[in-house]
Amino acid sequence: MTPDALNLISGLFNVWLWVKLFSLVLVLFYFVLSLVIVRQVDLMGQILKTEVVPALRTASLLHAAAVGILFILVVILI
Amino acid sequence: MAGRISLNTNPKTETEIPPAKNQPSKTGPAKPDLAPVASVPSVDTELRDVSGGKLTAFAAFPVGVSFSGEEDKEKVVLLLRQHPITNLPWILASIAFLLLPFFLFSALLLTGTVPPLPTGFKMAFILFWYLGTVTYAFLNFLYWYFNVYIVTDERVVDTDWYSVIYRKVSSALITKIQDISSTQSGVFAGIFDYGDVNIETAGEEPNFDFSRVAHPQLVAKKLEEMMQDEGHKGEDSL
């Protein structure tokens, strides 16, 4: 077995690489969930219209933005 | 503790209680010990007294509230949610989630078993944890806020959100309501005055169960009054 192949195999067993990949996938799913919440608040606001609904829409958008920032931070920090 | 509301109709504004039928009229032989005519608040007045603000679980005649499928002349009489005290489990859980990292890191520092993790990973994990807690609390609040029971001057509407993508909206006309009962069970329900209002309807209309709403007796009383009003309207139109 060549040294390059050995390096590749040892790289596959690098724990931190897997941790980083897992974290990225997890936060990506979390971001998708936050977008679903934005859509859900929109639907809920169509069914029941109150004075509070615009504030809830804004909150859901801020939440999605925060999760997006978290995704970027995970890419940078880990 | 279960209560069945009587069919006594209260007028819409403060009014005087008429004398009982077996009491003599003023033109008849007068009795010196006749009780003075009392003034009682109507159901609407009681409803307004207990009604809250924008984030309330009990809103009577709310302003600026409408719902999908509402007709032009339809007016919302009651907007009900589950009593705020029913949110206590997820609020306590959220507080526990917020405090958990402090206790966990304190315990690890005290025992000297802090894992040698990169600083970036720790920061990302803490951010993820707190944001996750915010998401958990926000979702629970949304389900509480949008799972509503609406009583209009024409019908009863129940909106249930079971998950992010599944919702159920059912409604029944007031004229189709056959029986109303209210139930309060448990110490908390007694202390905070919340319970279930069960509405049985005729025919193929769905039955309703207003679960853990505030002031269930008052809600049942108002529905009974509306039933009677609708009954009188029906008689008048004949």
PDB file of C-alpha atoms in Angstrom:
ATOM      1  CA  MET A   1       0.000   0.000   0.000  1.00  0.00           C
ATOM      2  CA  THR A   2       1.379   3.408  -0.988  1.00  0.00           C
ATOM      3  CA  PRO A   3       1.896   6.197   1.584  1.00  0.00           C
ATOM      4  CA  ASP A   4      -0.753   8.321  -0.188  1.00  0.00           C
ATOM      5  CA  ALA A   5      -3.355   5.600   0.223  1.00  0.00           C
ATOM      6  CA  LEU A   6      -2.398   5.225   3.880  1.00  0.00           C
ATOM      7  CA  ASN A   7      -2.768   8.968   4.409  1.00  0.00           C
ATOM      8  CA  LEU A   8      -6.207   8.856   2.743  1.00  0.00           C
ATOM      9  CA  ILE A   9      -7.339   5.965   4.958  1.00  0.00           C
ATOM     10  CA  SER A  10      -6.021   7.623   8.117  1.00  0.00           C
ATOM     11  CA  GLY A  11      -7.769  10.827   7.025  1.00  0.00           C
ATOM     12  CA  LEU A  12     -11.071   8.939   6.854  1.00  0.00           C
ATOM     13  CA  PHE A  13     -10.662   7.943  10.489  1.00  0.00           C
ATOM     14  CA  ASN A  14      -9.959  11.499  11.583  1.00  0.00           C
ATOM     15  CA  VAL A  15     -12.575  12.008  14.298  1.00  0.00           C
ATOM     16  CA  TRP A  16     -12.720  15.777  13.957  1.00  0.00           C
ATOM     17  CA  LEU A  17     -13.475  15.549  10.278  1.00  0.00           C
ATOM     18  CA  TRP A  18     -16.541  13.434  11.077  1.00  0.00           C
ATOM     19  CA  VAL A  19     -17.543  15.699  13.945  1.00  0.00           C
ATOM     20  CA  LYS A  20     -17.346  18.710  11.620  1.00  0.00           C
ATOM     21  CA  LEU A  21     -19.352  16.948   8.908  1.00  0.00           C
ATOM     22  CA  PHE A  22     -21.994  15.805  11.401  1.00  0.00           C
ATOM     23  CA  SER A  23     -22.261  19.305  12.880  1.00  0.00           C
ATOM     24  CA  LEU A  24     -22.654  20.864   9.443  1.00  0.00           C
ATOM     25  CA  VAL A  25     -25.413  18.425   8.451  1.00  0.00           C
ATOM     26  CA  LEU A  26     -27.156  18.942  11.794  1.00  0.00           C
ATOM     27  CA  VAL A  27     -27.116  22.732  11.537  1.00  0.00           C
ATOM     28  CA  LEU A  28     -28.174  22.519   7.884  1.00  0.00           C
ATOM     29  CA  PHE A  29     -31.278  20.533   8.931  1.00  0.00           C
ATOM     30  CA  TYR A  30     -31.820  23.042  11.705  1.00  0.00           C
ATOM     31  CA  PHE A  31     -31.731  25.853   9.157  1.00  0.00           C
ATOM     32  CA  VAL A  32     -34.312  24.032   7.015  1.00  0.00           C
ATOM     33  CA  LEU A  33     -36.507  23.662  10.127  1.00  0.00           C
ATOM     34  CA  SER A  34     -36.218  27.397  10.808  1.00  0.00           C
ATOM     35  CA  LEU A  35     -37.416  28.096   7.260  1.00  0.00           C
ATOM     36  CA  VAL A  36     -40.336  25.704   7.805  1.00  0.00           C
ATOM     37  CA  ILE A  37     -41.194  27.669  10.957  1.00  0.00           C
ATOM     38  CA  VAL A  38     -41.240  30.909   8.922  1.00  0.00           C
ATOM     39  CA  ARG A  39     -43.664  29.259   6.488  1.00  0.00           C
ATOM     40  CA  GLN A  40     -45.746  27.884   9.333  1.00  0.00           C
ATOM     41  CA  VAL A  41     -46.096  31.258  11.037  1.00  0.00           C
ATOM     42  CA  ASP A  42     -47.181  32.647   7.681  1.00  0.00           C
ATOM     43  CA  LEU A  43     -49.857  29.929   7.338  1.00  0.00           C
ATOM     44  CA  MET A  44     -50.983  30.325  10.930  1.00  0.00           C
ATOM     45  CA  GLY A  45     -51.254  34.071  10.395  1.00  0.00           C
ATOM     46  CA  GLN A  46     -53.501  33.484   7.404  1.00  0.00           C
ATOM     47  CA  ILE A  47     -55.853  31.316   9.455  1.00  0.00           C
ATOM     48  CA  LEU A  48     -55.985  33.636  12.473  1.00  0.00           C
ATOM     49  CA  LYS A  49     -55.305  37.311  11.913  1.00  0.00           C
ATOM     50  CA  THR A  50     -54.458  39.329  15.003  1.00  0.00           C
ATOM     51  CA  GLU A  51     -52.343  42.360  15.839  1.00  0.00           C
ATOM     52  CA  VAL A  52     -49.592  40.086  17.180  1.00  0.00           C
ATOM     53  CA  VAL A  53     -49.087  38.119  13.944  1.00  0.00           C
ATOM     54  CA  PRO A  54     -46.707  40.666  12.262  1.00  0.00           C
ATOM     55  CA  ALA A  55     -44.469  40.560  15.353  1.00  0.00           C
ATOM     56  CA  LEU A  56     -44.462  36.749  15.263  1.00  0.00           C
ATOM     57  CA  ARG A  57     -43.548  36.814  11.551  1.00  0.00           C
ATOM     58  CA  THR A  58     -40.624  39.121  12.328  1.00  0.00           C
ATOM     59  CA  ALA A  59     -39.556  36.851  15.192  1.00  0.00           C
ATOM     60  CA  SER A  60     -39.605  33.790  12.935  1.00  0.00           C
ATOM     61  CA  LEU A  61     -37.487  35.618  10.314  1.00  0.00           C
ATOM     62  CA  LEU A  62     -34.976  36.743  12.967  1.00  0.00           C
ATOM     63  CA  HIS A  63     -34.842  33.180  14.247  1.00  0.00           C
ATOM     64  CA  ALA A  64     -34.089  31.856  10.743  1.00  0.00           C
ATOM     65  CA  ALA A  65     -31.410  34.517  10.308  1.00  0.00           C
ATOM     66  CA  ALA A  66     -29.823  33.522  13.632  1.00  0.00           C
ATOM     67  CA  VAL A  67     -29.723  29.869  12.568  1.00  0.00           C
ATOM     68  CA  GLY A  68     -28.167  30.935   9.241  1.00  0.00           C
ATOM     69  CA  ILE A  69     -25.458  32.823  11.148  1.00  0.00           C
ATOM     70  CA  LEU A  70     -24.935  29.742  13.323  1.00  0.00           C
ATOM     71  CA  PHE A  71     -24.378  27.669  10.182  1.00  0.00           C
ATOM     72  CA  ILE A  72     -21.699  30.120   8.986  1.00  0.00           C
ATOM     73  CA  LEU A  73     -20.074  30.102  12.429  1.00  0.00           C
ATOM     74  CA  VAL A  74     -19.976  26.302  12.445  1.00  0.00           C
ATOM     75  CA  VAL A  75     -18.201  26.384   9.078  1.00  0.00           C
ATOM     76  CA  ILE A  76     -15.689  28.937  10.395  1.00  0.00           C
ATOM     77  CA  LEU A  77     -15.209  27.799  13.995  1.00  0.00           C
ATOM     78  CA  ILE A  78     -15.094  24.028  13.748  1.00  0.00           C
TER      79      ILE A  78
ATOM     80  CA  MET B   1     -66.301  18.727  39.646  1.00  0.00           C
ATOM     81  CA  ALA B   2     -68.647  19.064  36.709  1.00  0.00           C
ATOM     82  CA  GLY B   3     -71.218  21.731  36.176  1.00  0.00           C
ATOM     83  CA  ARG B   4     -74.223  21.899  33.904  1.00  0.00           C
ATOM     84  CA  ILE B   5     -75.309  25.403  33.081  1.00  0.00           C
ATOM     85  CA  SER B   6     -78.932  26.283  33.344  1.00  0.00           C
ATOM     86  CA  LEU B   7     -80.845  27.661  30.409  1.00  0.00           C
ATOM     87  CA  ASN B   8     -81.537  31.015  32.041  1.00  0.00           C
ATOM     88  CA  THR B   9     -81.034  33.739  29.495  1.00  0.00           C
ATOM     89  CA  ASN B  10     -79.400  36.915  30.619  1.00  0.00           C
ATOM     90  CA  PRO B  11     -80.163  40.100  28.736  1.00  0.00           C
ATOM     91  CA  LYS B  12     -77.340  41.859  26.964  1.00  0.00           C
ATOM     92  CA  THR B  13     -77.021  44.820  29.289  1.00  0.00           C
ATOM     93  CA  GLU B  14     -77.523  45.365  32.966  1.00  0.00           C
ATOM     94  CA  THR B  15     -81.131  44.864  33.728  1.00  0.00           C
ATOM     95  CA  GLU B  16     -83.604  44.292  36.474  1.00  0.00           C
ATOM     96  CA  ILE B  17     -84.766  40.882  37.535  1.00  0.00           C
ATOM     97  CA  PRO B  18     -88.487  40.664  36.816  1.00  0.00           C
ATOM     98  CA  PRO B  19     -90.699  39.578  39.681  1.00  0.00           C
ATOM     99  CA  ALA B  20     -91.488  35.903  39.907  1.00  0.00           C
ATOM    100  CA  LYS B  21     -94.791  34.737  38.454  1.00  0.00           C
ATOM    101  CA  ASN B  22     -96.273  33.737  41.816  1.00  0.00           C
ATOM    102  CA  GLN B  23     -95.532  37.144  43.300  1.00  0.00           C
ATOM    103  CA  PRO B  24     -98.459  39.523  43.475  1.00  0.00           C
ATOM    104  CA  SER B  25     -98.483  42.420  41.079  1.00  0.00           C
ATOM    105  CA  LYS B  26     -98.274  46.008  42.278  1.00  0.00           C
ATOM    106  CA  THR B  27    -101.969  46.462  41.591  1.00  0.00           C
ATOM    107  CA  GLY B  28    -102.896  43.457  43.724  1.00  0.00           C
ATOM    108  CA  PRO B  29    -102.773  43.110  47.506  1.00  0.00           C
ATOM    109  CA  ALA B  30     -99.439  44.555  48.527  1.00  0.00           C
ATOM    110  CA  LYS B  31     -97.074  42.766  50.865  1.00  0.00           C
ATOM    111  CA  PRO B  32     -94.900  45.007  53.009  1.00  0.00           C
ATOM    112  CA  ASP B  33     -91.839  42.681  52.946  1.00  0.00           C
ATOM    113  CA  LEU B  34     -91.312  42.509  49.180  1.00  0.00           C
ATOM    114  CA  ALA B  35     -87.615  42.161  48.306  1.00  0.00           C
ATOM    115  CA  PRO B  36     -86.096  45.155  46.515  1.00  0.00           C
ATOM    116  CA  VAL B  37     -85.521  44.748  42.788  1.00  0.00           C
ATOM    117  CA  ALA B  38     -81.897  43.753  42.271  1.00  0.00           C
ATOM    118  CA  SER B  39     -79.592  44.569  39.414  1.00  0.00           C
ATOM    119  CA  VAL B  40     -77.412  41.754  38.030  1.00  0.00           C
ATOM    120  CA  PRO B  41     -74.577  41.991  35.494  1.00  0.00           C
ATOM    121  CA  SER B  42     -75.277  40.344  32.146  1.00  0.00           C
ATOM    122  CA  VAL B  43     -73.114  37.555  30.744  1.00  0.00           C
ATOM    123  CA  ASP B  44     -71.522  40.037  28.343  1.00  0.00           C
ATOM    124  CA  THR B  45     -70.504  42.294  31.209  1.00  0.00           C
ATOM    125  CA  GLU B  46     -68.974  39.346  33.034  1.00  0.00           C
ATOM    126  CA  LEU B  47     -67.145  38.329  29.872  1.00  0.00           C
ATOM    127  CA  ARG B  48     -65.748  41.827  29.388  1.00  0.00           C
ATOM    128  CA  ASP B  49     -64.630  41.931  33.012  1.00  0.00           C
ATOM    129  CA  VAL B  50     -62.464  38.818  32.668  1.00  0.00           C
ATOM    130  CA  SER B  51     -61.278  39.557  29.134  1.00  0.00           C
ATOM    131  CA  GLY B  52     -57.550  40.195  28.683  1.00  0.00           C
ATOM    132  CA  GLY B  53     -55.183  41.971  26.286  1.00  0.00           C
ATOM    133  CA  LYS B  54     -53.430  40.987  23.072  1.00  0.00           C
ATOM    134  CA  LEU B  55     -51.733  37.837  24.346  1.00  0.00           C
ATOM    135  CA  THR B  56     -54.642  36.688  26.412  1.00  0.00           C
ATOM    136  CA  ALA B  57     -56.176  33.230  26.575  1.00  0.00           C
ATOM    137  CA  PHE B  58     -59.637  34.712  27.015  1.00  0.00           C
ATOM    138  CA  ALA B  59     -60.783  37.572  24.816  1.00  0.00           C
ATOM    139  CA  ALA B  60     -64.397  38.681  24.711  1.00  0.00           C
ATOM    140  CA  PHE B  61     -65.489  40.731  21.699  1.00  0.00           C
ATOM    141  CA  PRO B  62     -61.854  41.148  20.563  1.00  0.00           C
ATOM    142  CA  VAL B  63     -60.943  44.030  18.265  1.00  0.00           C
ATOM    143  CA  GLY B  64     -58.652  43.458  15.284  1.00  0.00           C
ATOM    144  CA  VAL B  65     -59.183  39.706  15.224  1.00  0.00           C
ATOM    145  CA  SER B  66     -60.426  37.821  12.186  1.00  0.00           C
ATOM    146  CA  PHE B  67     -60.062  34.299  10.868  1.00  0.00           C
ATOM    147  CA  SER B  68     -60.010  32.459   7.594  1.00  0.00           C
ATOM    148  CA  GLY B  69     -63.530  31.780   6.329  1.00  0.00           C
ATOM    149  CA  GLU B  70     -65.131  34.545   8.380  1.00  0.00           C
ATOM    150  CA  GLU B  71     -68.155  36.096   6.735  1.00  0.00           C
ATOM    151  CA  ASP B  72     -68.600  39.842   6.315  1.00  0.00           C
ATOM    152  CA  LYS B  73     -71.297  40.339   8.952  1.00  0.00           C
ATOM    153  CA  GLU B  74     -69.961  37.697  11.321  1.00  0.00           C
ATOM    154  CA  LYS B  75     -68.648  39.018  14.628  1.00  0.00           C
ATOM    155  CA  VAL B  76     -66.175  37.264  16.916  1.00  0.00           C
ATOM    156  CA  VAL B  77     -67.708  36.957  20.365  1.00  0.00           C
ATOM    157  CA  LEU B  78     -65.062  34.869  22.106  1.00  0.00           C
ATOM    158  CA  LEU B  79     -61.472  34.022  21.255  1.00  0.00           C
ATOM    159  CA  LEU B  80     -60.238  31.269  23.546  1.00  0.00           C
ATOM    160  CA  ARG B  81     -56.923  29.521  24.059  1.00  0.00           C
ATOM    161  CA  GLN B  82     -55.800  27.053  26.661  1.00  0.00           C
ATOM    162  CA  HIS B  83     -55.238  28.668  30.048  1.00  0.00           C
ATOM    163  CA  PRO B  84     -51.700  30.164  30.322  1.00  0.00           C
ATOM    164  CA  ILE B  85     -50.929  27.907  33.282  1.00  0.00           C
ATOM    165  CA  THR B  86     -51.044  24.928  30.890  1.00  0.00           C
ATOM    166  CA  ASN B  87     -47.837  26.338  29.359  1.00  0.00           C
ATOM    167  CA  LEU B  88     -45.964  25.818  32.607  1.00  0.00           C
ATOM    168  CA  PRO B  89     -44.316  22.463  31.617  1.00  0.00           C
ATOM    169  CA  TRP B  90     -42.585  23.807  28.504  1.00  0.00           C
ATOM    170  CA  ILE B  91     -41.683  27.095  30.222  1.00  0.00           C
ATOM    171  CA  LEU B  92     -40.024  25.194  33.059  1.00  0.00           C
ATOM    172  CA  ALA B  93     -38.296  22.903  30.559  1.00  0.00           C
ATOM    173  CA  SER B  94     -36.988  25.934  28.644  1.00  0.00           C
ATOM    174  CA  ILE B  95     -35.605  27.465  31.855  1.00  0.00           C
ATOM    175  CA  ALA B  96     -33.968  24.128  32.695  1.00  0.00           C
ATOM    176  CA  PHE B  97     -32.397  23.974  29.215  1.00  0.00           C
ATOM    177  CA  LEU B  98     -31.068  27.517  29.660  1.00  0.00           C
ATOM    178  CA  LEU B  99     -29.511  26.724  33.023  1.00  0.00           C
ATOM    179  CA  LEU B 100     -28.174  23.266  32.170  1.00  0.00           C
ATOM    180  CA  PRO B 101     -24.864  24.414  30.553  1.00  0.00           C
ATOM    181  CA  PHE B 102     -23.966  26.451  33.670  1.00  0.00           C
ATOM    182  CA  PHE B 103     -24.476  23.463  35.954  1.00  0.00           C
ATOM    183  CA  LEU B 104     -22.786  21.079  33.529  1.00  0.00           C
ATOM    184  CA  PHE B 105     -19.663  23.216  33.066  1.00  0.00           C
ATOM    185  CA  SER B 106     -19.521  23.998  36.794  1.00  0.00           C
ATOM    186  CA  ALA B 107     -19.653  20.281  37.570  1.00  0.00           C
ATOM    187  CA  LEU B 108     -16.956  19.522  34.971  1.00  0.00           C
ATOM    188  CA  LEU B 109     -14.722  22.313  36.320  1.00  0.00           C
ATOM    189  CA  LEU B 110     -15.181  21.158  39.903  1.00  0.00           C
ATOM    190  CA  THR B 111     -14.371  17.555  39.070  1.00  0.00           C
ATOM    191  CA  GLY B 112     -11.545  18.581  36.726  1.00  0.00           C
ATOM    192  CA  THR B 113     -12.915  16.520  33.886  1.00  0.00           C
ATOM    193  CA  VAL B 114     -13.335  19.211  31.241  1.00  0.00           C
ATOM    194  CA  PRO B 115     -12.873  17.450  27.888  1.00  0.00           C
ATOM    195  CA  PRO B 116     -10.055  18.887  25.753  1.00  0.00           C
ATOM    196  CA  LEU B 117     -12.333  20.280  23.048  1.00  0.00           C
ATOM    197  CA  PRO B 118     -11.313  23.084  20.665  1.00  0.00           C
ATOM    198  CA  THR B 119     -12.613  26.515  21.705  1.00  0.00           C
ATOM    199  CA  GLY B 120     -14.422  26.968  18.385  1.00  0.00           C
ATOM    200  CA  PHE B 121     -16.333  23.735  18.893  1.00  0.00           C
ATOM    201  CA  LYS B 122     -17.356  24.730  22.415  1.00  0.00           C
ATOM    202  CA  MET B 123     -18.586  28.124  21.236  1.00  0.00           C
ATOM    203  CA  ALA B 124     -20.549  26.627  18.354  1.00  0.00           C
ATOM    204  CA  PHE B 125     -22.086  23.999  20.635  1.00  0.00           C
ATOM    205  CA  ILE B 126     -23.169  26.595  23.227  1.00  0.00           C
ATOM    206  CA  LEU B 127     -24.715  28.777  20.517  1.00  0.00           C
ATOM    207  CA  PHE B 128     -26.485  25.745  19.068  1.00  0.00           C
ATOM    208  CA  TRP B 129     -27.803  24.776  22.505  1.00  0.00           C
ATOM    209  CA  TYR B 130     -29.232  28.193  23.326  1.00  0.00           C
ATOM    210  CA  LEU B 131     -30.694  28.719  19.881  1.00  0.00           C
ATOM    211  CA  GLY B 132     -32.264  25.256  20.109  1.00  0.00           C
ATOM    212  CA  THR B 133     -33.847  26.253  23.408  1.00  0.00           C
ATOM    213  CA  VAL B 134     -35.240  29.421  21.806  1.00  0.00           C
ATOM    214  CA  THR B 135     -36.671  27.317  18.959  1.00  0.00           C
ATOM    215  CA  TYR B 136     -38.289  24.910  21.416  1.00  0.00           C
ATOM    216  CA  ALA B 137     -39.918  27.747  23.376  1.00  0.00           C
ATOM    217  CA  PHE B 138     -40.964  29.613  20.224  1.00  0.00           C
ATOM    218  CA  LEU B 139     -42.632  26.548  18.686  1.00  0.00           C
ATOM    219  CA  ASN B 140     -44.516  25.803  21.898  1.00  0.00           C
ATOM    220  CA  PHE B 141     -45.677  29.394  22.085  1.00  0.00           C
ATOM    221  CA  LEU B 142     -46.847  29.272  18.469  1.00  0.00           C
ATOM    222  CA  TYR B 143     -48.888  26.113  19.086  1.00  0.00           C
ATOM    223  CA  TRP B 144     -50.459  27.710  22.145  1.00  0.00           C
ATOM    224  CA  TYR B 145     -51.180  31.011  20.410  1.00  0.00           C
ATOM    225  CA  PHE B 146     -52.684  29.584  17.225  1.00  0.00           C
ATOM    226  CA  ASN B 147     -54.638  26.651  18.669  1.00  0.00           C
ATOM    227  CA  VAL B 148     -57.766  28.664  19.244  1.00  0.00           C
ATOM    228  CA  TYR B 149     -61.449  28.195  19.861  1.00  0.00           C
ATOM    229  CA  ILE B 150     -63.545  30.919  18.301  1.00  0.00           C
ATOM    230  CA  VAL B 151     -67.168  31.634  19.083  1.00  0.00           C
ATOM    231  CA  THR B 152     -68.864  34.011  16.659  1.00  0.00           C
ATOM    232  CA  ASP B 153     -72.454  35.211  16.645  1.00  0.00           C
ATOM    233  CA  GLU B 154     -73.205  32.439  14.124  1.00  0.00           C
ATOM    234  CA  ARG B 155     -70.966  29.475  14.848  1.00  0.00           C
ATOM    235  CA  VAL B 156     -68.236  27.791  16.815  1.00  0.00           C
ATOM    236  CA  VAL B 157     -64.817  27.260  15.212  1.00  0.00           C
ATOM    237  CA  ASP B 158     -62.010  25.024  16.478  1.00  0.00           C
ATOM    238  CA  THR B 159     -58.541  25.398  14.936  1.00  0.00           C
ATOM    239  CA  ASP B 160     -56.001  22.723  15.835  1.00  0.00           C
ATOM    240  CA  TRP B 161     -52.380  22.637  14.715  1.00  0.00           C
ATOM    241  CA  TYR B 162     -50.994  19.190  15.312  1.00  0.00           C
ATOM    242  CA  SER B 163     -47.614  19.651  13.665  1.00  0.00           C
ATOM    243  CA  VAL B 164     -45.738  21.937  11.351  1.00  0.00           C
ATOM    244  CA  ILE B 165     -47.705  20.733   8.333  1.00  0.00           C
ATOM    245  CA  TYR B 166     -50.966  19.320   9.704  1.00  0.00           C
ATOM    246  CA  ARG B 167     -53.893  21.387  10.877  1.00  0.00           C
ATOM    247  CA  LYS B 168     -57.591  20.766  11.406  1.00  0.00           C
ATOM    248  CA  VAL B 169     -60.290  23.418  11.331  1.00  0.00           C
ATOM    249  CA  SER B 170     -63.841  22.420  12.252  1.00  0.00           C
ATOM    250  CA  SER B 171     -66.928  24.526  12.754  1.00  0.00           C
ATOM    251  CA  ALA B 172     -70.599  24.155  13.636  1.00  0.00           C
ATOM    252  CA  LEU B 173     -73.511  26.560  13.576  1.00  0.00           C
ATOM    253  CA  ILE B 174     -74.887  27.739  16.906  1.00  0.00           C
ATOM    254  CA  THR B 175     -78.313  26.467  15.790  1.00  0.00           C
ATOM    255  CA  LYS B 176     -76.893  22.944  15.528  1.00  0.00           C
ATOM    256  CA  ILE B 177     -75.707  22.874  19.132  1.00  0.00           C
ATOM    257  CA  GLN B 178     -77.786  20.512  21.255  1.00  0.00           C
ATOM    258  CA  ASP B 179     -76.051  20.371  24.593  1.00  0.00           C
ATOM    259  CA  ILE B 180     -73.312  22.232  26.420  1.00  0.00           C
ATOM    260  CA  SER B 181     -71.541  21.177  29.565  1.00  0.00           C
ATOM    261  CA  SER B 182     -68.454  22.365  31.378  1.00  0.00           C
ATOM    262  CA  THR B 183     -66.027  20.297  33.396  1.00  0.00           C
ATOM    263  CA  GLN B 184     -63.357  21.262  35.893  1.00  0.00           C
ATOM    264  CA  SER B 185     -61.164  18.575  37.313  1.00  0.00           C
ATOM    265  CA  GLY B 186     -58.054  18.836  39.455  1.00  0.00           C
ATOM    266  CA  VAL B 187     -56.647  21.219  41.997  1.00  0.00           C
ATOM    267  CA  PHE B 188     -54.930  23.481  39.467  1.00  0.00           C
ATOM    268  CA  ALA B 189     -58.124  23.760  37.415  1.00  0.00           C
ATOM    269  CA  GLY B 190     -60.017  24.845  40.515  1.00  0.00           C
ATOM    270  CA  ILE B 191     -57.381  27.343  41.628  1.00  0.00           C
ATOM    271  CA  PHE B 192     -56.847  28.947  38.224  1.00  0.00           C
ATOM    272  CA  ASP B 193     -60.443  28.508  37.033  1.00  0.00           C
ATOM    273  CA  TYR B 194     -59.926  26.558  33.845  1.00  0.00           C
ATOM    274  CA  GLY B 195     -61.575  23.463  32.433  1.00  0.00           C
ATOM    275  CA  ASP B 196     -63.229  21.852  29.441  1.00  0.00           C
ATOM    276  CA  VAL B 197     -66.356  22.954  27.638  1.00  0.00           C
ATOM    277  CA  ASN B 198     -68.048  20.097  25.799  1.00  0.00           C
ATOM    278  CA  ILE B 199     -70.380  21.000  22.964  1.00  0.00           C
ATOM    279  CA  GLU B 200     -72.607  18.361  21.444  1.00  0.00           C
ATOM    280  CA  THR B 201     -74.074  19.092  18.057  1.00  0.00           C
ATOM    281  CA  ALA B 202     -76.867  17.622  15.983  1.00  0.00           C
ATOM    282  CA  GLY B 203     -76.523  15.623  12.792  1.00  0.00           C
ATOM    283  CA  GLU B 204     -73.213  15.339  11.027  1.00  0.00           C
ATOM    284  CA  GLU B 205     -71.709  18.414  12.606  1.00  0.00           C
ATOM    285  CA  PRO B 206     -68.632  17.586  14.716  1.00  0.00           C
ATOM    286  CA  ASN B 207     -68.743  17.699  18.502  1.00  0.00           C
ATOM    287  CA  PHE B 208     -66.406  20.161  20.168  1.00  0.00           C
ATOM    288  CA  ASP B 209     -64.251  19.981  23.211  1.00  0.00           C
ATOM    289  CA  PHE B 210     -62.786  23.305  24.278  1.00  0.00           C
ATOM    290  CA  SER B 211     -59.900  21.901  26.245  1.00  0.00           C
ATOM    291  CA  ARG B 212     -58.546  23.626  29.358  1.00  0.00           C
ATOM    292  CA  VAL B 213     -60.005  27.064  28.601  1.00  0.00           C
ATOM    293  CA  ALA B 214     -60.297  29.798  31.207  1.00  0.00           C
ATOM    294  CA  HIS B 215     -63.673  30.408  32.882  1.00  0.00           C
ATOM    295  CA  PRO B 216     -65.425  27.347  31.373  1.00  0.00           C
ATOM    296  CA  GLN B 217     -68.719  28.015  33.184  1.00  0.00           C
ATOM    297  CA  LEU B 218     -68.881  31.513  31.783  1.00  0.00           C
ATOM    298  CA  VAL B 219     -68.178  30.254  28.263  1.00  0.00           C
ATOM    299  CA  ALA B 220     -70.908  27.629  28.601  1.00  0.00           C
ATOM    300  CA  LYS B 221     -73.285  30.262  29.951  1.00  0.00           C
ATOM    301  CA  LYS B 222     -72.647  32.541  26.982  1.00  0.00           C
ATOM    302  CA  LEU B 223     -73.134  29.668  24.530  1.00  0.00           C
ATOM    303  CA  GLU B 224     -76.414  28.757  26.201  1.00  0.00           C
ATOM    304  CA  GLU B 225     -77.527  32.355  25.891  1.00  0.00           C
ATOM    305  CA  MET B 226     -76.610  32.423  22.215  1.00  0.00           C
ATOM    306  CA  MET B 227     -78.455  29.149  21.661  1.00  0.00           C
ATOM    307  CA  GLN B 228     -81.568  30.645  23.181  1.00  0.00           C
ATOM    308  CA  ASP B 229     -81.220  33.828  21.131  1.00  0.00           C
ATOM    309  CA  GLU B 230     -80.913  31.763  17.962  1.00  0.00           C
ATOM    310  CA  GLY B 231     -83.951  29.733  19.050  1.00  0.00           C
ATOM    311  CA  HIS B 232     -85.985  32.912  19.517  1.00  0.00           C
ATOM    312  CA  LYS B 233     -84.873  34.182  16.103  1.00  0.00           C
ATOM    313  CA  GLY B 234     -86.045  30.907  14.571  1.00  0.00           C
ATOM    314  CA  GLU B 235     -89.424  31.185  16.304  1.00  0.00           C
ATOM    315  CA  ASP B 236     -89.807  34.802  15.190  1.00  0.00           C
ATOM    316  CA  SER B 237     -89.097  33.924  11.577  1.00  0.00           C
ATOM    317  CA  LEU B 238     -91.838  31.284  11.536  1.00  0.00           C
TER     318      LEU B 238
END
